[in-house]
PDB file of C-alpha atoms in Angstrom:
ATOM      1  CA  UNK N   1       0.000   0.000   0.000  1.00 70.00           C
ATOM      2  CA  UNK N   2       3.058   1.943   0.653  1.00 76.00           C
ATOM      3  CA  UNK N   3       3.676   2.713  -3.544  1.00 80.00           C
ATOM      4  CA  UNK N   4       7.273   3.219  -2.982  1.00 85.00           C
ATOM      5  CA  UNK N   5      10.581   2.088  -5.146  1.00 87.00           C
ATOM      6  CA  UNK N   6      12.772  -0.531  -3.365  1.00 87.00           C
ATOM      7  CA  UNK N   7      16.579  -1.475  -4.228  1.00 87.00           C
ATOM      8  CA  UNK N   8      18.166  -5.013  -2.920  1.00 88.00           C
ATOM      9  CA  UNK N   9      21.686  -4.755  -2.661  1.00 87.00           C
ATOM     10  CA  UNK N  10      24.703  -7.662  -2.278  1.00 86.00           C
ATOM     11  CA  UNK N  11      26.845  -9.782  -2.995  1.00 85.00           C
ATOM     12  CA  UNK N  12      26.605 -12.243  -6.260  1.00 81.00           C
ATOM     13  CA  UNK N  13      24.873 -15.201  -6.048  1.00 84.00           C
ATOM     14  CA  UNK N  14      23.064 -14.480  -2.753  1.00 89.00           C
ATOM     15  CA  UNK N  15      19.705 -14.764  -4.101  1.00 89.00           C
ATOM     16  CA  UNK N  16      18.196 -11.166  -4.677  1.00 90.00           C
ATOM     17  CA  UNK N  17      16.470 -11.923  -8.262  1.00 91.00           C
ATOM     18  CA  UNK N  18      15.111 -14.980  -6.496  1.00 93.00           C
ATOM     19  CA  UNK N  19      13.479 -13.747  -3.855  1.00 93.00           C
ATOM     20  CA  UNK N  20      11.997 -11.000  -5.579  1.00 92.00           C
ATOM     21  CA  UNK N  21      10.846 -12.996  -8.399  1.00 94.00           C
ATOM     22  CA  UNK N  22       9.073 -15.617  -6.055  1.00 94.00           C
ATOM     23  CA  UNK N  23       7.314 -12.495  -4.168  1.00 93.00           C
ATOM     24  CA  UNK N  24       6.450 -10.839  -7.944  1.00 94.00           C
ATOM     25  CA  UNK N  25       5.119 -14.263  -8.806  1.00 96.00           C
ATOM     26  CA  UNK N  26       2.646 -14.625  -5.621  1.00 96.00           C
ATOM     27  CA  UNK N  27       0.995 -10.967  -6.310  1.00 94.00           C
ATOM     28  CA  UNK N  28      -3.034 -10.932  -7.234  1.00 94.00           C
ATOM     29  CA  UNK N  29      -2.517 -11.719 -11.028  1.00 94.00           C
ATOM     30  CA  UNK N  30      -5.831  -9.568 -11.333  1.00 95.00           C
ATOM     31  CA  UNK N  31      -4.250  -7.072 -10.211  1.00 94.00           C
ATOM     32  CA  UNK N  32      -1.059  -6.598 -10.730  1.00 94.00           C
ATOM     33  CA  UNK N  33       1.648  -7.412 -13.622  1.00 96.00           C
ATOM     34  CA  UNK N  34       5.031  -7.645 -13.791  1.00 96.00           C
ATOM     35  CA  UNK N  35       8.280  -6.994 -16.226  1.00 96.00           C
ATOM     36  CA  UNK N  36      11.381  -8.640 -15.811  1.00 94.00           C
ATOM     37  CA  UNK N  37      14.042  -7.090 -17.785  1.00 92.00           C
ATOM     38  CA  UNK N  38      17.667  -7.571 -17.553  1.00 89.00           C
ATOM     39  CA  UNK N  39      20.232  -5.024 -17.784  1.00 86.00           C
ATOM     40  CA  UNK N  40      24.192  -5.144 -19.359  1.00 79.00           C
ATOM     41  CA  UNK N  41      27.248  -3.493 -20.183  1.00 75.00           C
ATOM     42  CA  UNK N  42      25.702  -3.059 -23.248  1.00 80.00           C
ATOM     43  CA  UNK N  43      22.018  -1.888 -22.296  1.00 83.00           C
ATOM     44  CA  UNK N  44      21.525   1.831 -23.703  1.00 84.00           C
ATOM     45  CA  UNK N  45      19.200   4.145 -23.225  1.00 86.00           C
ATOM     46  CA  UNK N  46      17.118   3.358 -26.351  1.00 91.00           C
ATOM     47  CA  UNK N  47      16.890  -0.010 -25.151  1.00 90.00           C
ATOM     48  CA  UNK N  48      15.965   0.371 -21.994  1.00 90.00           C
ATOM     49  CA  UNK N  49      13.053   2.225 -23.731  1.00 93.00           C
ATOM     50  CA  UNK N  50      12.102  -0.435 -25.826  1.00 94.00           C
ATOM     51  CA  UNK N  51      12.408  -2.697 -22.846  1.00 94.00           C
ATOM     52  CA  UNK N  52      10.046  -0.801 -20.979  1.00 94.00           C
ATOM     53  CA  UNK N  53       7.603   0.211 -23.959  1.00 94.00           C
ATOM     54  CA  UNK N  54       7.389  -3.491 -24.369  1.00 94.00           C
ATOM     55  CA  UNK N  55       4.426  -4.848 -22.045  1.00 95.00           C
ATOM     56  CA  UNK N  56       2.155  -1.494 -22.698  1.00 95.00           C
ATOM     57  CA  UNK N  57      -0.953  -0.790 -24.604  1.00 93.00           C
ATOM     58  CA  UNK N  58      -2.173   1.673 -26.182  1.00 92.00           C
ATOM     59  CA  UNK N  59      -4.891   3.795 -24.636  1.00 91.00           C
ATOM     60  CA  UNK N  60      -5.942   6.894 -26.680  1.00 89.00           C
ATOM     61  CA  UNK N  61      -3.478   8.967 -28.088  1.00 89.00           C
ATOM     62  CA  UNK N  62      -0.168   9.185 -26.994  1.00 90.00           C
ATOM     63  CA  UNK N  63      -0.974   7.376 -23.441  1.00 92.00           C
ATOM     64  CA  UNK N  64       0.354   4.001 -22.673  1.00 92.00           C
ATOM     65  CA  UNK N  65      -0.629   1.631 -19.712  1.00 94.00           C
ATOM     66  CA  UNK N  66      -0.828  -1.669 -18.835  1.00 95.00           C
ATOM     67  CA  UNK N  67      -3.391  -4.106 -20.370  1.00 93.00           C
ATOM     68  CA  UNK N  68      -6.479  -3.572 -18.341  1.00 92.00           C
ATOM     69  CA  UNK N  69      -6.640  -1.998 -15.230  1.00 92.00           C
ATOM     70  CA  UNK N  70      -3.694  -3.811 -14.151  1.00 94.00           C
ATOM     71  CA  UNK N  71      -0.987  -2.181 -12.028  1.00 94.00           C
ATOM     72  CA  UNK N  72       2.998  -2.840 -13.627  1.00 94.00           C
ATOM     73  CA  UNK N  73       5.054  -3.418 -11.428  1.00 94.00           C
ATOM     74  CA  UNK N  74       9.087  -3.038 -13.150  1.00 94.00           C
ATOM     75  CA  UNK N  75      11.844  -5.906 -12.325  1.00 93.00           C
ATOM     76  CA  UNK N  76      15.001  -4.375 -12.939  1.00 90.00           C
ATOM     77  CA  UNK N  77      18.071  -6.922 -12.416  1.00 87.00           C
ATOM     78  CA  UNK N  78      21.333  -5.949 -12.386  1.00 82.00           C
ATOM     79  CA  UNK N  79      20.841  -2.457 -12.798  1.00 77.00           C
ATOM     80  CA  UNK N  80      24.808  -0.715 -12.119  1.00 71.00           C
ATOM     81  CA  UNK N  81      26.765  -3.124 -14.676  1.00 62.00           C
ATOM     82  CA  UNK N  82      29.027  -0.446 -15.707  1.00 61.00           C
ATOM     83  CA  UNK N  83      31.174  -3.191 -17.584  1.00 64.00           C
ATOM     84  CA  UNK N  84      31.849  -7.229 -17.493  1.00 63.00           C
ATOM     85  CA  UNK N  85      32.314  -8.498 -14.637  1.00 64.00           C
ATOM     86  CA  UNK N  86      35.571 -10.932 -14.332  1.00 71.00           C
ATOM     87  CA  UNK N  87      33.101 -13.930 -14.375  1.00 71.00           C
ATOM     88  CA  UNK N  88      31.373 -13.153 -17.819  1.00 67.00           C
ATOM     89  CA  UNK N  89      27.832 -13.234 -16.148  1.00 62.00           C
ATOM     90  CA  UNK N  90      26.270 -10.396 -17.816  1.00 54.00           C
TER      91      UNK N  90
END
């Protein structure tokens, strides 16, 4: 009820996309949606826009929403990979 923005931090490997993906997963699927999208080294801007573009509708004119009356709730993983890491995982 709260509405706010949260950010996990920690270590790799320690499960943060987990546990956020099995709490995402147990919402009221009528309503609320969620969007999973990964980020890179080489995400830019444009495709970040694309990314999030992605799971809207259009409404009437230039506004966009989510199908229905559905609330979207953005899953942003891995969102400060200024470059490889040493272990290739993104």
């Amino acid at each position: 009820n709260m509405n706010h923005s949260i950010m996990l931090i920690g270590l790799a490997g320690c499960g943060k996309t987990q546990s956020c993906l099995g709490l995402l997963r147990n919402l009221p699927a009528d309503t609320f949606m969620f969007y999973a999208m990964n980020m890179s080294f080489y995400t830019d801007s444009t495709l970040l826009q694309a990314m999030m573009e992605n799971p809207l509708e259009k409404k009437a004119g230039k506004l966009y929403a989510p199908p229905g009356k559905l609330q979207l709730i953005y899953f942003i993983d891995d969102l400060n990979m200024p470059a490889l890491d040493k272990y290739n995982t993104q």
